[in-house]
Amino acid sequence: MTEAAELPPAPEQAREVFGDRFAEAVRYAELLAEAGVQRGLIGPREVPRLWERHLLNCAVLSEVVPEGVTVCDVGSGAGLPGIPLALVREDIKITLLEPLLRRTTFLTEVVELLGLDHVTVVRGRAEEVMGKLPPVHVVTARAVAPLDRLATWGIPLLRPYGEMLALKGDTAEEELKSATTALSKLGAVKTSVLHVGEGVVDPLSTVVRVEVGESPGGVRFAAKRAKAARTGRTRRRR
């Protein structure tokens, strides 16, 4: 049996980024390194680089998230980027959306343990919760799917004039270029590639931003959204 990798001490940048929530960030890192590995939520080889590659890489997403918004973290997995974002931004309300039970169980435990009162865990797929969850200002995602497929799940969850922020790697520009047609059909009106985390992470975190107009998801999802809303109202009346 391979000995578990040891979690390195938190870098100085983590103290600056997480501020008053630094202790909770350390506890989250410990949970990922222990229970996260034991439950198969992250690979043991990720433990030595948890801070730089995962926690800080996700926390700097806060640089491009507007103040006071609602956020849905699609395919949240072990809570990345949703939980690091929640630790640095108590002004926003975050829903961690994840279909697998073992992951939502872990997420619920983490949220309760860290006292993240502005975070809600929901088990389900994005296509299943559309119309059941209130539309949000921002959808976030990391390592979930190629951009064109991710957009079909995330964009319909947005409010009019909302935005999807997807953490991507070196292929961001290429993915965005190949997804242009799909994004347009989904109601995207503006796209861009941003680099965040100056002085915190190296290389910088790459974020694909997709801004939508008045009809998130486009014509394809308008009928689905309306039907889901009607069904929800009928159930509430009962």
Short mmCIF file of C-alpha atoms in Angstrom, two decimals:
data_model
loop_
_atom_site.label_atom_id
_atom_site.label_comp_id
_atom_site.label_asym_id
_atom_site.label_seq_id
_atom_site.Cartn_x
_atom_site.Cartn_y
_atom_site.Cartn_z
CA MET A 1 0.00 0.00 0.00
CA THR A 2 1.42 3.39 -1.02
CA GLU A 3 1.96 5.80 1.86
CA ALA A 4 -0.26 8.87 1.67
CA ALA A 5 1.45 12.02 0.45
CA GLU A 6 1.91 14.74 3.06
CA LEU A 7 0.11 18.06 2.76
CA PRO A 8 2.71 20.85 2.60
CA PRO A 9 2.39 23.94 4.80
CA ALA A 10 0.21 26.73 3.44
CA PRO A 11 2.20 29.25 1.38
CA GLU A 12 2.32 32.89 2.51
CA GLN A 13 0.05 33.87 -0.39
CA ALA A 14 -2.71 31.77 1.18
CA ARG A 15 -2.72 33.95 4.29
CA GLU A 16 -3.12 37.03 2.14
CA VAL A 17 -5.83 35.57 -0.11
CA PHE A 18 -7.99 33.90 2.55
CA GLY A 19 -7.47 36.54 5.25
CA ASP A 20 -9.79 35.97 8.22
CA ARG A 21 -10.80 32.63 6.73
CA PHE A 22 -7.23 31.30 6.55
CA ALA A 23 -7.80 28.75 9.34
CA GLU A 24 -10.85 27.38 7.51
CA ALA A 25 -8.84 27.20 4.27
CA VAL A 26 -6.20 25.12 6.06
CA ARG A 27 -8.89 22.82 7.44
CA TYR A 28 -10.39 22.41 3.97
CA ALA A 29 -6.97 21.52 2.57
CA GLU A 30 -6.58 18.92 5.33
CA LEU A 31 -10.01 17.45 4.54
CA LEU A 32 -9.11 17.17 0.86
CA ALA A 33 -5.79 15.53 1.70
CA GLU A 34 -7.43 13.05 4.06
CA ALA A 35 -11.10 12.28 3.44
CA GLY A 36 -10.91 13.61 -0.11
CA VAL A 37 -8.25 11.08 -1.04
CA GLN A 38 -9.80 8.24 0.96
CA ARG A 39 -13.15 8.71 -0.78
CA GLY A 40 -11.62 9.02 -4.23
CA LEU A 41 -12.53 12.67 -4.71
CA ILE A 42 -8.98 13.70 -5.55
CA GLY A 43 -5.92 11.66 -6.46
CA PRO A 44 -3.17 11.16 -3.87
CA ARG A 45 -0.64 12.72 -6.24
CA GLU A 46 -2.53 16.01 -5.99
CA VAL A 47 -1.89 16.39 -2.26
CA PRO A 48 1.60 17.97 -2.51
CA ARG A 49 0.21 20.63 -4.88
CA LEU A 50 -3.18 21.20 -3.26
CA TRP A 51 -2.46 24.80 -2.36
CA GLU A 52 -1.03 26.12 -5.61
CA ARG A 53 -2.86 23.98 -8.14
CA HIS A 54 -6.24 23.77 -6.44
CA LEU A 55 -7.10 26.11 -3.55
CA LEU A 56 -5.27 29.24 -4.68
CA ASN A 57 -5.94 28.54 -8.35
CA CYS A 58 -9.66 28.57 -7.55
CA ALA A 59 -9.68 31.34 -4.94
CA VAL A 60 -8.32 33.93 -7.39
CA LEU A 61 -11.46 33.45 -9.48
CA SER A 62 -12.94 35.92 -6.97
CA GLU A 63 -11.13 38.70 -8.85
CA VAL A 64 -13.71 38.53 -11.65
CA VAL A 65 -16.87 37.67 -9.68
CA PRO A 66 -19.05 40.77 -9.11
CA GLU A 67 -20.11 41.82 -5.61
CA GLY A 68 -23.26 40.47 -3.98
CA VAL A 69 -24.21 38.01 -6.71
CA THR A 70 -25.66 34.50 -6.67
CA VAL A 71 -23.41 31.73 -7.98
CA CYS A 72 -23.96 28.13 -9.06
CA ASP A 73 -20.84 25.96 -9.13
CA VAL A 74 -21.69 23.28 -11.71
CA GLY A 75 -20.15 19.83 -11.21
CA SER A 76 -18.60 21.01 -7.96
CA GLY A 77 -16.92 17.67 -7.20
CA ALA A 78 -14.79 18.11 -4.10
CA GLY A 79 -15.82 21.78 -3.93
CA LEU A 80 -13.53 23.33 -6.52
CA PRO A 81 -13.83 26.20 -7.25
CA GLY A 82 -16.94 26.79 -5.11
CA ILE A 83 -15.53 26.37 -1.61
CA PRO A 84 -12.32 28.42 -2.04
CA LEU A 85 -14.49 31.11 -3.65
CA ALA A 86 -16.90 30.98 -0.71
CA LEU A 87 -14.04 31.32 1.78
CA VAL A 88 -12.83 34.58 0.25
CA ARG A 89 -16.23 36.02 -0.69
CA GLU A 90 -18.84 36.04 2.05
CA ASP A 91 -20.82 38.64 0.10
CA ILE A 92 -22.04 36.09 -2.45
CA LYS A 93 -24.45 33.16 -2.16
CA ILE A 94 -23.17 29.93 -3.69
CA THR A 95 -24.92 26.72 -4.69
CA LEU A 96 -22.63 23.71 -5.07
CA LEU A 97 -24.32 21.53 -7.70
CA GLU A 98 -23.09 17.94 -7.93
CA PRO A 99 -24.87 14.75 -9.09
CA LEU A 100 -22.89 12.10 -7.16
CA LEU A 101 -23.99 11.22 -3.63
CA ARG A 102 -20.53 10.55 -2.20
CA ARG A 103 -19.43 13.99 -3.36
CA THR A 104 -22.48 15.84 -2.06
CA THR A 105 -22.06 14.05 1.27
CA PHE A 106 -18.47 15.32 1.47
CA LEU A 107 -19.51 18.82 0.41
CA THR A 108 -22.26 18.97 3.03
CA GLU A 109 -19.80 17.91 5.73
CA VAL A 110 -17.28 20.54 4.63
CA VAL A 111 -19.85 23.35 4.47
CA GLU A 112 -21.10 22.54 7.98
CA LEU A 113 -17.63 22.10 9.44
CA LEU A 114 -16.34 25.38 8.00
CA GLY A 115 -19.47 27.32 8.92
CA LEU A 116 -20.22 28.45 5.38
CA ASP A 117 -23.74 29.74 5.95
CA HIS A 118 -23.85 31.35 2.50
CA VAL A 119 -23.30 28.03 0.73
CA THR A 120 -25.94 25.44 -0.22
CA VAL A 121 -25.28 21.93 -1.51
CA VAL A 122 -27.68 20.50 -4.10
CA ARG A 123 -27.49 17.01 -5.53
CA GLY A 124 -28.45 16.86 -9.20
CA ARG A 125 -27.42 17.45 -12.77
CA ALA A 126 -27.62 20.90 -14.30
CA GLU A 127 -30.17 19.79 -16.89
CA GLU A 128 -32.38 18.35 -14.12
CA VAL A 129 -32.46 21.42 -11.87
CA MET A 130 -33.22 24.02 -14.54
CA GLY A 131 -36.43 25.74 -13.50
CA LYS A 132 -36.25 24.18 -10.03
CA LEU A 133 -33.42 26.37 -8.78
CA PRO A 134 -33.65 30.17 -9.02
CA PRO A 135 -31.57 31.47 -11.96
CA VAL A 136 -28.19 32.86 -10.85
CA HIS A 137 -26.00 35.78 -11.84
CA VAL A 138 -22.88 33.63 -12.28
CA VAL A 139 -22.17 29.99 -13.14
CA THR A 140 -18.70 28.66 -12.30
CA ALA A 141 -17.02 25.40 -13.30
CA ARG A 142 -13.62 23.74 -13.29
CA ALA A 143 -12.51 20.56 -15.04
CA VAL A 144 -16.08 19.51 -15.82
CA ALA A 145 -16.29 19.21 -19.61
CA PRO A 146 -15.19 20.84 -22.89
CA LEU A 147 -16.54 24.37 -23.17
CA ASP A 148 -19.28 23.66 -25.73
CA ARG A 149 -20.76 20.87 -23.62
CA LEU A 150 -20.28 22.76 -20.36
CA ALA A 151 -22.17 25.70 -21.83
CA THR A 152 -25.24 23.58 -22.58
CA TRP A 153 -25.40 22.70 -18.88
CA GLY A 154 -24.37 25.99 -17.31
CA ILE A 155 -25.79 28.80 -19.43
CA PRO A 156 -29.48 27.80 -19.02
CA LEU A 157 -29.05 28.23 -15.24
CA LEU A 158 -28.22 31.91 -15.64
CA ARG A 159 -30.39 34.97 -15.17
CA PRO A 160 -30.69 37.32 -18.15
CA TYR A 161 -27.38 39.16 -18.65
CA GLY A 162 -25.53 36.72 -16.40
CA GLU A 163 -22.17 35.12 -17.09
CA MET A 164 -20.41 31.78 -16.99
CA LEU A 165 -16.85 31.71 -15.63
CA ALA A 166 -15.00 28.51 -16.50
CA LEU A 167 -11.52 27.82 -15.16
CA LYS A 168 -9.54 26.34 -18.04
CA GLY A 169 -5.96 25.45 -18.92
CA ASP A 170 -3.72 26.03 -21.91
CA THR A 171 -6.46 25.03 -24.36
CA ALA A 172 -8.79 27.89 -23.35
CA GLU A 173 -8.39 29.93 -26.53
CA GLU A 174 -8.74 26.84 -28.71
CA GLU A 175 -11.84 25.65 -26.85
CA LEU A 176 -13.45 29.06 -27.08
CA LYS A 177 -12.80 29.26 -30.81
CA SER A 178 -14.30 25.83 -31.49
CA ALA A 179 -17.33 26.56 -29.29
CA THR A 180 -18.24 29.90 -30.89
CA THR A 181 -21.22 28.61 -32.87
CA ALA A 182 -22.61 26.60 -29.94
CA LEU A 183 -22.26 29.55 -27.58
CA SER A 184 -24.05 31.86 -29.97
CA LYS A 185 -27.01 29.47 -30.18
CA LEU A 186 -27.11 29.41 -26.37
CA GLY A 187 -27.56 33.15 -26.17
CA ALA A 188 -23.95 34.25 -25.60
CA VAL A 189 -23.33 37.86 -26.63
CA LYS A 190 -19.70 38.29 -25.56
CA THR A 191 -16.77 35.99 -24.77
CA SER A 192 -13.27 36.58 -23.45
CA VAL A 193 -10.26 34.81 -21.92
CA LEU A 194 -9.00 36.32 -18.66
CA HIS A 195 -5.87 35.67 -16.61
CA VAL A 196 -6.15 36.16 -12.85
CA GLY A 197 -4.03 35.66 -9.76
CA GLU A 198 -1.12 38.04 -10.38
CA GLY A 199 1.31 37.67 -7.50
CA VAL A 200 -0.58 34.67 -6.12
CA VAL A 201 -0.30 31.80 -8.60
CA ASP A 202 2.22 30.99 -11.31
CA PRO A 203 1.16 30.34 -13.98
CA LEU A 204 -1.86 32.61 -13.73
CA SER A 205 -5.31 31.02 -13.61
CA THR A 206 -7.08 31.11 -16.96
CA VAL A 207 -10.79 31.91 -17.02
CA VAL A 208 -13.14 31.77 -19.98
CA ARG A 209 -15.92 34.31 -19.51
CA VAL A 210 -19.16 33.85 -21.45
CA GLU A 211 -21.69 36.67 -21.09
CA VAL A 212 -25.30 36.13 -22.12
CA GLY A 213 -28.11 38.43 -23.22
CA GLU A 214 -31.76 38.46 -22.24
CA SER A 215 -32.36 34.80 -23.13
CA PRO A 216 -29.80 32.48 -21.44
CA GLY A 217 -29.77 29.16 -23.27
CA GLY A 218 -31.34 30.69 -26.37
CA VAL A 219 -34.52 29.52 -28.06
CA ARG A 220 -33.69 25.89 -27.38
CA PHE A 221 -34.10 26.26 -23.62
CA ALA A 222 -36.78 28.94 -23.44
CA ALA A 223 -39.62 26.41 -23.69
CA LYS A 224 -37.95 24.05 -21.20
CA ARG A 225 -37.51 26.85 -18.69
CA ALA A 226 -41.12 27.97 -19.05
CA LYS A 227 -42.40 24.41 -18.68
CA ALA A 228 -40.26 23.81 -15.59
CA ALA A 229 -41.53 27.05 -14.05
CA ARG A 230 -45.17 26.08 -14.69
CA THR A 231 -44.60 22.65 -13.18
CA GLY A 232 -43.03 24.24 -10.12
CA ARG A 233 -45.98 26.57 -9.62
CA THR A 234 -48.44 23.67 -9.95
CA ARG A 235 -46.58 21.64 -7.32
CA ARG A 236 -46.50 24.59 -4.91
CA ARG A 237 -50.27 25.10 -5.25
CA ARG A 238 -50.83 21.48 -4.30
#
